[in-house]
Coordinates of C-alpha atoms in Angstrom, one line a residue:
Chain A
M4 CA 7.7 171.0 151.6
A5 CA 6.9 174.7 152.7
L6 CA 5.3 175.2 156.3
R7 CA 1.5 176.0 156.4
H8 CA 0.7 178.6 158.4
L9 CA -3.0 179.2 158.7
L10 CA -3.5 182.2 161.9
T11 CA -6.5 182.9 163.3
K12 CA -8.1 184.6 166.4
N13 CA -10.3 181.7 167.3
T14 CA -7.8 178.7 166.8
L15 CA -9.1 174.8 166.7
A16 CA -7.4 172.0 168.2
T17 CA -4.2 172.0 166.3
Q18 CA -3.0 168.6 164.3
P19 CA 1.0 168.0 164.6
L20 CA 2.0 167.2 161.2
G21 CA 5.0 165.6 162.3
I22 CA 7.8 167.9 161.6
L23 CA 6.6 170.2 159.1
G24 CA 4.8 171.9 162.0
F25 CA 0.8 172.6 162.8
R26 CA -2.3 173.2 160.6
R27 CA -4.9 175.3 161.6
V28 CA -8.4 176.0 159.7
Q29 CA -9.3 179.4 159.4
T30 CA -12.3 179.7 161.8
F31 CA -15.1 182.1 161.8
S32 CA -17.0 184.5 163.9
L33 CA -20.5 186.1 164.2
P34 CA -20.1 189.6 163.1
D35 CA -21.5 192.8 164.7
L36 CA -24.4 194.4 163.7
P37 CA -23.6 198.4 162.4
Y38 CA -26.9 199.2 164.5
D39 CA -28.3 198.7 167.3
Y40 CA -31.6 195.6 167.3
G41 CA -34.7 198.2 167.6
A42 CA -32.9 200.4 165.0
L43 CA -34.8 199.1 162.3
E44 CA -38.6 199.2 164.0
P45 CA -41.0 199.6 162.7
A46 CA -40.3 197.8 159.7
I47 CA -37.7 194.9 161.2
S48 CA -39.0 194.3 165.4
G49 CA -35.8 194.1 167.6
E50 CA -37.2 190.6 168.5
I51 CA -36.5 189.7 165.5
M52 CA -33.4 191.1 164.5
Q53 CA -31.7 189.5 167.8
L54 CA -33.7 185.9 167.5
H55 CA -32.1 186.5 163.7
H56 CA -28.5 187.4 164.6
Q57 CA -27.6 186.3 167.9
K58 CA -29.4 182.3 167.4
H59 CA -29.6 182.1 163.6
H60 CA -26.4 183.7 162.1
Q61 CA -24.9 182.1 165.1
T62 CA -25.7 178.2 164.6
Y63 CA -24.8 178.9 160.7
I64 CA -21.5 180.2 161.7
T65 CA -20.8 177.4 164.7
N66 CA -22.2 174.2 162.2
Y67 CA -19.8 176.1 159.4
N68 CA -16.8 175.8 161.4
K69 CA -17.5 172.6 162.9
A70 CA -17.9 171.1 158.9
L71 CA -15.0 172.9 158.1
E72 CA -13.0 170.8 160.9
Q73 CA -14.4 167.4 159.5
L74 CA -13.5 168.6 156.5
D75 CA -10.3 169.3 157.3
D76 CA -9.8 166.4 159.3
A77 CA -11.1 164.3 155.7
M78 CA -8.9 165.9 153.5
T79 CA -5.8 165.4 155.4
K80 CA -7.1 161.8 155.6
G81 CA -7.5 161.6 152.1
D82 CA -10.9 160.1 153.0
A83 CA -12.9 161.6 149.7
S84 CA -16.5 160.1 150.8
T85 CA -16.2 162.0 153.6
V86 CA -15.0 165.1 152.1
V87 CA -18.0 165.0 149.1
K88 CA -20.6 163.9 151.9
L89 CA -19.6 167.1 154.2
Q90 CA -20.7 169.3 150.9
S91 CA -23.9 169.8 151.8
A92 CA -23.2 170.8 155.5
I93 CA -20.7 173.6 154.2
K94 CA -23.1 174.7 151.3
F95 CA -25.9 175.5 153.9
N96 CA -24.2 176.7 156.7
G97 CA -21.5 178.3 154.4
G98 CA -24.0 180.0 152.7
G99 CA -26.2 180.7 155.4
H100 CA -22.9 182.8 156.9
V101 CA -22.4 184.1 154.0
N102 CA -26.0 185.5 153.4
H103 CA -26.8 187.1 156.2
S104 CA -23.0 188.9 157.2
I105 CA -24.3 190.8 153.3
F106 CA -28.0 191.0 154.6
W107 CA -27.0 193.3 158.1
K108 CA -25.1 195.5 156.1
N109 CA -28.4 195.9 153.6
L110 CA -30.2 197.0 156.4
A111 CA -29.9 200.6 157.7
P112 CA -32.1 203.0 160.0
I113 CA -33.7 205.3 158.1
R114 CA -32.1 208.2 160.2
E115 CA -28.7 206.7 159.0
G116 CA -30.1 206.9 155.3
G117 CA -32.0 203.6 155.2
G118 CA -34.5 203.5 152.8
E119 CA -33.2 206.3 150.7
P120 CA -33.0 205.8 147.1
P121 CA -30.2 205.2 144.9
K122 CA -28.6 207.9 143.1
G123 CA -25.3 207.8 140.5
S124 CA -24.6 204.8 138.8
L125 CA -26.5 202.4 140.2
G126 CA -29.6 204.0 140.5
W127 CA -29.1 205.2 136.3
A128 CA -28.2 201.0 136.0
I129 CA -31.8 200.3 137.9
D130 CA -33.7 202.4 135.3
N131 CA -32.1 201.1 132.7
N132 CA -32.4 197.3 133.0
F133 CA -35.9 197.6 134.9
G134 CA -37.6 201.0 133.8
S135 CA -37.5 202.4 137.2
L136 CA -36.8 201.8 140.9
E137 CA -40.8 201.0 141.5
A138 CA -40.9 198.6 139.0
L139 CA -37.3 196.9 140.4
I140 CA -39.2 196.7 143.8
Q141 CA -42.1 195.3 142.6
K142 CA -40.5 192.1 140.8
M143 CA -38.8 191.7 143.8
N144 CA -41.5 191.6 146.4
A145 CA -43.5 189.5 143.3
D146 CA -40.6 186.8 143.0
G147 CA -39.6 187.0 147.0
A148 CA -43.3 186.4 147.4
A149 CA -43.9 182.9 145.5
L150 CA -40.6 181.6 146.5
Q151 CA -41.9 178.4 148.1
G152 CA -40.1 177.4 151.1
S153 CA -37.2 179.1 152.5
G154 CA -34.6 181.1 150.0
W155 CA -33.5 184.7 149.2
V156 CA -34.8 186.9 146.9
W157 CA -31.3 189.1 145.1
L158 CA -30.4 192.1 143.4
G159 CA -26.9 191.2 141.7
V160 CA -24.9 192.6 139.2
D161 CA -23.9 190.2 136.0
K162 CA -19.8 191.1 136.6
E163 CA -19.5 190.0 132.9
L164 CA -22.4 191.8 130.6
N165 CA -22.5 194.5 133.3
S166 CA -26.2 194.2 133.7
L167 CA -28.1 193.8 137.1
V168 CA -30.7 190.7 137.6
V169 CA -33.4 189.5 139.7
E170 CA -32.8 186.2 141.2
T171 CA -34.2 183.8 144.1
T172 CA -32.0 181.6 145.4
G173 CA -33.5 177.8 147.8
N174 CA -32.4 178.0 151.3
Q175 CA -29.0 178.9 151.7
D176 CA -27.2 178.9 148.1
P177 CA -25.5 182.2 147.6
L178 CA -27.0 184.6 144.8
V179 CA -23.3 182.8 143.1
T180 CA -25.0 179.5 142.9
K181 CA -27.3 180.9 139.7
G182 CA -24.2 182.1 137.7
P183 CA -20.1 182.6 138.3
S184 CA -20.3 186.5 137.6
L185 CA -23.2 187.4 139.7
V186 CA -22.1 189.6 142.6
P187 CA -24.7 190.2 145.2
L188 CA -26.1 194.1 145.8
L189 CA -28.8 193.2 148.0
G190 CA -30.5 190.0 149.2
I191 CA -33.8 189.7 151.2
D192 CA -33.7 186.7 153.5
V193 CA -37.5 185.4 153.0
W194 CA -36.9 182.4 155.5
E195 CA -40.0 182.7 157.9
H196 CA -37.6 183.0 160.5
A197 CA -37.1 186.5 159.1
Y198 CA -40.2 188.0 159.6
Y199 CA -42.9 185.6 161.6
L200 CA -43.0 187.1 164.9
Q201 CA -44.2 189.9 163.7
Y202 CA -45.9 189.4 160.1
K203 CA -46.8 186.1 160.9
N204 CA -48.1 184.6 157.1
V205 CA -47.8 187.5 155.2
R206 CA -44.7 187.6 153.9
P207 CA -45.6 190.7 151.0
D208 CA -46.1 192.9 154.3
Y209 CA -42.7 192.0 155.0
L210 CA -41.6 192.6 151.7
K211 CA -43.2 196.4 151.4
N212 CA -41.8 197.4 154.5
I213 CA -38.2 196.3 154.1
W214 CA -37.3 198.7 151.4
K215 CA -37.8 201.7 154.1
V216 CA -34.4 200.2 155.8
M217 CA -32.7 199.3 152.9
N218 CA -29.4 200.7 152.4
W219 CA -28.8 201.3 149.1
K220 CA -25.5 203.1 149.8
Y221 CA -24.2 199.6 150.7
A222 CA -25.4 198.5 147.3
S223 CA -24.3 201.9 144.9
E224 CA -20.5 200.7 146.8
V225 CA -20.2 197.6 146.1
Y226 CA -21.7 198.4 142.0
A227 CA -19.3 201.0 141.7
K228 CA -16.2 198.7 142.9
E229 CA -17.0 196.4 139.9
F230 CA -17.7 199.2 137.9
P231 CA -15.9 202.4 138.7
E232 CA -17.1 205.4 137.5
S233 CA -14.5 206.6 134.7
Chain B
M196 CA -63.0 166.1 151.1
V197 CA -64.1 166.4 148.3
V198 CA -67.9 168.2 147.8
A199 CA -69.3 167.8 144.1
N200 CA -71.8 170.1 142.8
A201 CA -73.7 169.2 140.3
T202 CA -76.0 171.3 138.1
T203 CA -79.3 170.8 136.4
G204 CA -78.4 169.3 133.0
I205 CA -75.9 166.7 131.4
A206 CA -72.7 167.1 132.4
S207 CA -70.3 167.2 129.2
P208 CA -66.7 165.4 129.8
L209 CA -64.1 167.5 130.6
K210 CA -61.7 167.9 128.1
C211 CA -59.2 170.5 129.1
A212 CA -55.8 169.2 128.9
L213 CA -52.7 170.9 130.4
S214 CA -50.6 172.3 128.6
L215 CA -47.2 172.9 129.9
S216 CA -44.9 175.5 128.1
Q217 CA -41.9 176.1 130.1
G218 CA -40.6 179.5 129.6
F219 CA -37.4 181.5 130.9
Q220 CA -38.0 184.8 132.8
G221 CA -33.9 186.9 132.4
S222 CA -32.2 183.5 134.3
T223 CA -35.0 182.5 136.3
R224 CA -36.3 179.4 135.0
R225 CA -40.3 179.2 135.1
L226 CA -43.1 176.7 134.6
Q227 CA -45.4 178.7 132.9
W228 CA -49.3 176.2 132.9
R229 CA -51.8 177.4 130.8
K230 CA -55.1 176.0 131.6
N231 CA -56.8 175.4 128.3
E232 CA -59.5 178.2 128.6
R233 CA -61.0 177.9 125.7
Q234 CA -62.6 174.1 126.0
C235 CA -63.3 174.4 129.7
V236 CA -65.2 177.2 129.8
R237 CA -68.8 176.2 130.4
K238 CA -71.9 177.8 129.1
A239 CA -74.6 178.4 131.5
G240 CA -77.3 176.1 131.2
Q241 CA -75.2 172.6 130.8
G242 CA -74.7 170.0 133.1
V243 CA -71.3 171.2 135.1
I244 CA -69.8 168.6 137.9
T245 CA -67.2 171.0 140.0
A246 CA -65.3 169.1 142.7
K247 CA -63.8 171.9 145.6
F248 CA -61.7 171.1 149.1
D249 CA -62.4 172.0 151.9
L250 CA -60.2 173.2 154.8
K251 CA -60.7 170.0 157.5
P252 CA -60.3 171.3 161.1
P253 CA -58.5 169.8 163.4
P254 CA -60.2 166.7 165.2
Y255 CA -59.8 168.4 168.5
P256 CA -59.8 172.6 169.7
L257 CA -57.5 174.8 169.0
D258 CA -56.4 175.0 172.1
A259 CA -56.4 171.4 173.2
L260 CA -52.7 171.4 172.7
E261 CA -51.7 174.0 174.8
P262 CA -49.3 174.6 176.1
H263 CA -47.4 172.4 174.0
M264 CA -48.7 173.6 170.6
S265 CA -50.6 177.1 171.4
R266 CA -53.6 178.1 170.3
E267 CA -52.0 181.3 168.5
T268 CA -50.0 179.0 166.6
F269 CA -52.8 176.8 165.1
E270 CA -55.2 180.0 164.4
Y271 CA -52.5 180.9 161.7
H272 CA -51.0 177.2 160.8
W273 CA -55.1 176.0 160.3
G274 CA -56.5 179.5 160.5
K275 CA -54.3 181.0 157.6
H276 CA -51.6 178.7 156.0
H277 CA -53.5 175.6 155.1
R278 CA -56.0 177.4 154.8
T279 CA -54.3 179.5 151.6
Y280 CA -53.4 176.3 150.2
V281 CA -57.0 175.1 150.3
D282 CA -58.7 178.1 148.9
N283 CA -55.5 178.4 146.0
L284 CA -55.6 174.4 145.3
N285 CA -58.9 175.1 144.0
K286 CA -58.9 178.1 142.5
Q287 CA -55.7 176.5 140.2
I288 CA -58.3 173.5 139.6
A289 CA -61.4 174.7 138.9
G290 CA -62.0 173.8 135.2
T291 CA -59.1 171.4 134.7
E292 CA -58.3 167.6 133.9
L293 CA -57.7 167.7 137.8
D294 CA -61.1 169.0 139.1
G295 CA -62.8 166.0 140.6
M296 CA -59.5 164.1 141.1
T297 CA -58.7 162.5 144.7
L298 CA -56.5 164.9 146.5
E299 CA -54.0 161.8 147.1
D300 CA -54.4 161.8 143.3
I301 CA -53.3 165.7 142.3
V302 CA -50.3 165.3 144.3
V303 CA -49.3 162.2 142.5
V304 CA -50.0 163.3 139.0
T305 CA -48.8 167.0 139.9
Y306 CA -45.6 165.4 140.8
N307 CA -44.9 164.7 137.5
K308 CA -41.8 162.2 138.8
G309 CA -39.8 165.4 140.1
D310 CA -40.9 168.5 137.1
L311 CA -43.2 169.7 139.9
L312 CA -46.6 171.2 138.0
P313 CA -48.0 174.4 140.1
P314 CA -50.6 172.8 141.6
F315 CA -48.5 170.5 143.0
N316 CA -47.4 172.8 146.2
N317 CA -50.9 173.8 147.1
A318 CA -52.4 170.0 146.9
A319 CA -48.9 168.6 148.6
Q320 CA -49.4 170.9 151.5
V321 CA -53.4 170.4 152.2
W322 CA -52.8 167.0 152.2
N323 CA -49.6 167.4 154.4
H324 CA -51.5 169.8 157.1
D325 CA -54.6 167.5 157.2
F326 CA -52.2 164.3 158.0
F327 CA -50.6 166.7 160.1
W328 CA -53.3 167.5 162.3
E329 CA -54.5 163.8 162.5
S330 CA -50.6 163.1 163.9
M331 CA -51.4 164.7 167.1
K332 CA -54.1 164.3 170.2
P333 CA -54.7 166.4 173.4
S334 CA -52.7 164.4 176.1
G335 CA -50.7 162.5 173.3
G336 CA -47.1 161.0 173.7
G337 CA -46.1 158.1 175.2
K338 CA -45.2 154.8 173.8
P339 CA -46.8 152.7 171.1
A340 CA -48.0 149.5 171.7
G341 CA -49.4 145.8 169.9
E342 CA -48.1 145.4 166.6
L343 CA -47.0 148.9 165.9
L344 CA -44.9 148.5 168.6
D345 CA -42.8 145.2 167.5
L346 CA -42.4 146.3 164.0
I347 CA -40.9 149.1 165.5
N348 CA -38.9 147.2 167.6
R349 CA -37.9 145.1 165.0
D350 CA -37.2 147.8 162.5
F351 CA -35.5 150.7 164.6
G352 CA -34.0 147.9 167.3
S353 CA -36.1 149.6 170.1
F354 CA -38.9 152.4 170.2
E355 CA -35.6 155.0 171.6
E356 CA -33.8 154.4 168.6
F357 CA -36.6 155.3 166.7
V358 CA -37.8 158.4 168.4
K359 CA -33.8 159.2 168.0
E360 CA -33.7 158.3 164.4
F361 CA -37.0 160.5 163.9
K362 CA -36.2 163.6 166.0
T363 CA -32.8 163.3 163.7
A364 CA -34.0 163.6 160.3
A365 CA -37.0 166.1 161.4
A366 CA -33.6 168.0 162.8
T367 CA -31.7 167.4 159.9
Q368 CA -33.9 168.9 157.2
F369 CA -32.4 171.8 156.0
G370 CA -34.9 175.1 155.2
S371 CA -38.9 174.2 155.0
G372 CA -40.1 170.7 154.9
W373 CA -41.6 167.5 157.0
A374 CA -40.1 164.6 158.5
W375 CA -42.5 160.9 158.2
L376 CA -42.6 157.3 159.7
V377 CA -43.9 155.1 156.5
Y378 CA -44.8 152.0 155.6
K379 CA -42.7 151.1 153.0
A380 CA -44.4 148.0 151.4
N381 CA -41.8 146.1 148.6
R382 CA -41.0 149.2 146.7
L383 CA -37.1 149.8 146.2
E384 CA -34.8 153.5 146.4
V385 CA -35.2 154.2 142.7
G386 CA -38.5 155.2 141.4
N387 CA -38.6 153.0 138.2
A388 CA -37.4 149.6 139.8
E389 CA -39.2 146.7 140.9
N390 CA -38.3 144.0 143.1
P391 CA -37.5 140.6 141.9
L392 CA -38.0 138.7 145.2
P393 CA -40.2 140.6 147.3
S394 CA -41.1 139.2 150.6
D395 CA -42.2 139.9 153.9
E396 CA -39.1 140.8 154.9
D397 CA -39.2 143.9 152.3
K398 CA -42.2 145.5 154.0
K399 CA -40.7 147.2 156.9
L400 CA -41.1 150.8 158.6
V401 CA -38.6 153.7 157.8
V402 CA -37.8 157.1 158.8
V403 CA -37.8 159.6 155.8
K404 CA -37.6 163.8 155.7
S405 CA -38.3 165.6 152.5
P406 CA -38.5 169.2 151.2
N407 CA -41.2 171.9 151.2
A408 CA -44.4 170.1 150.3
V409 CA -43.1 167.0 148.3
N410 CA -44.7 163.7 151.0
P411 CA -43.9 160.5 150.8
L412 CA -47.3 159.1 148.7
V413 CA -44.8 160.8 145.8
W414 CA -42.4 157.4 146.4
D415 CA -45.0 155.0 146.7
Y416 CA -44.8 154.5 150.5
F417 CA -47.7 154.9 153.0
P418 CA -47.2 157.5 155.0
L419 CA -48.0 156.5 159.3
L420 CA -46.8 159.7 161.2
T421 CA -45.5 163.3 159.9
V422 CA -44.5 166.3 161.9
D423 CA -43.8 170.0 160.2
V424 CA -40.5 171.4 160.2
W425 CA -41.6 174.6 157.9
E426 CA -40.4 177.6 160.5
H427 CA -43.6 178.7 160.5
A428 CA -45.1 175.4 162.7
Y429 CA -42.9 176.0 165.5
Y430 CA -41.7 179.7 165.6
L431 CA -44.5 181.2 167.7
D432 CA -44.1 179.1 170.6
Y433 CA -40.4 178.0 170.4
Q434 CA -38.7 180.2 167.9
N435 CA -35.3 178.8 166.5
R436 CA -35.2 175.7 169.2
R437 CA -37.0 173.2 166.9
P438 CA -34.8 170.5 169.0
D439 CA -37.0 171.7 171.4
Y440 CA -40.1 171.3 169.4
L441 CA -39.6 168.1 168.1
S442 CA -39.1 166.4 171.6
I443 CA -42.5 167.9 172.8
F444 CA -43.6 166.7 169.7
M445 CA -42.8 163.1 170.6
E446 CA -43.3 163.2 174.2
K447 CA -46.5 164.9 174.3
L448 CA -48.4 165.5 170.9
V449 CA -48.0 162.2 168.9
S450 CA -50.9 160.0 168.8
W451 CA -50.3 157.1 168.3
E452 CA -53.6 155.5 167.8
A453 CA -53.6 157.5 164.5
V454 CA -50.1 155.7 163.2
S455 CA -51.6 152.2 164.9
S456 CA -54.6 152.9 162.8
R457 CA -52.7 153.9 159.6
L458 CA -50.5 151.0 159.5
D459 CA -53.4 148.5 159.6
S460 CA -55.2 150.3 156.6
A461 CA -51.3 150.6 155.1
K462 CA -51.0 146.3 155.0
A463 CA -54.3 146.1 154.3
R464 CA -53.8 147.9 151.0
A465 CA -50.1 146.8 150.5
T466 CA -52.0 143.5 150.5
E467 CA -54.7 144.4 148.3
R468 CA -51.6 145.8 145.6
E469 CA -50.2 142.9 145.7
R470 CA -53.3 140.5 144.7
E471 CA -54.0 143.0 142.4
E472 CA -50.2 142.9 140.5
E473 CA -50.2 139.7 140.9
R474 CA -53.7 139.0 138.8
K475 CA -52.6 141.3 136.3
K476 CA -49.3 139.1 135.8
N477 CA -51.4 136.6 135.4
E478 CA -53.6 137.8 133.2
E479 CA -50.8 138.8 131.3
E480 CA -49.4 135.4 130.9
E481 CA -52.7 133.2 129.9
N482 CA -53.3 136.1 127.3
G483 CA -49.5 135.7 125.6
T484 CA -49.2 139.8 126.2
A485 CA -45.6 139.8 127.6
N486 CA -44.1 143.4 128.0
S487 CA -40.6 142.7 126.3
E488 CA -40.8 139.7 124.7
A489 CA -41.7 138.3 121.4
V490 CA -45.6 137.6 120.9
E491 CA -46.3 134.0 120.8
M492 CA -48.5 132.9 117.9
Y493 CA -51.2 130.4 119.3
L494 CA -52.5 127.8 116.9
E495 CA -56.6 127.5 116.5
S496 CA -56.4 124.2 118.2
D497 CA -55.6 125.4 121.7
D498 CA -53.2 122.8 122.3
A499 CA -50.2 125.2 124.7
V500 CA -46.7 126.0 122.9
S501 CA -44.1 125.7 125.5
D502 CA -40.5 126.9 124.0

């Protein structure tokens, strides 16, 4: 049997597997924001960005790491019911980590191109699928406002059909839960923690303003990677 | 609270049907609920009874729970969120079959066994928030007494154990939702199952949690206490620190008087319901209208026919 080495920056307690050596679980850490907390003002306040990043996202990562460790333990022991029981914690917290990692890249300060509409192949695809950029924004805002409870509204691309889609997911479900071939281009967090301190109950205002700091460059890059221009 | 406005004339029966259609928009599944507008339109001069729900204020001033729950929170939570649920509910039910029903009935009907109809979110959230304000009081917290405390000790081991279980449920309700203490009377976990040998031991206090607008009325439980764990309930005062909010809620805000009085009425309703079910069962036996058994033929002589 081969030795398994999973090297990681933050190692958890190791479990010796007899003569086969150590087994380590890959852990995750909070990615840095590519801009200062206050850089997205006035669209999103620095207070929200700091809490959102340092508290909410960090908590998802902490709990995800914990769940992974428990999962590893249960798998090693062949404890099937614990493995299954952990799936919701992994979905919640892992999904939270995945989604927020994308979200920080979806946003950019205005002086770094935030809000600049997409050009090139993505711009063309948006016009093709939705009629216009305004129509897309209107749809995402309507769907985001109508979402009950906590969740996300996404612009995604269907890898297989090369079509753009607008989808919502509940809680921290990643976009892929709506379709295995869906790739997220932009996600807007509509959990109340994403806007409450600034916009209170007026989620539609948050949705209107977030487009001023939307990082279309990132979305275009992801799209171009899936469909390189010939 | 339902306010009925009757205009002059004789009220004609409401014949509005709820017509449901499930449409697909893109790849998102949406329930499109059409009001059968033609049947619901009333011409001027005909009698119409309309019912409207009011935004009930909390039973204390908006700053009465400071510093544990701020006035500012109430201004938004009650003044905006709760108010919007009420306004939108009234708009949604106007002129439909639901107009005139009690709020609890609307909640259960629109829950639709989990296939939620559009008014459910608003109806349930109106009910939930009324119930939540009344679950709290100024200088609340502490411990319950009397029969409530006895039942808590019996069903949770101790008051401390109950608090721990309640706070854990509230802390682990992922996303938006509520945590509840309920009185469960002879209801099994599965919706359509019947308890074959109901006994007093089946009646117990239970902690449950629910997502978004769902509440234990839809599971046929009697709610006794709730805490709102939607982020809007605590974000202004506690930001991400939900566990701190929950501790303060238990220590400083819970109105045990409200919980005790709800327990009394829950027990009374449970007993009443048992009597009603017993009565119905006896009626069925006498009339020979057993549900799944073959219909017995009775001779005219009135002699009891026994198998």
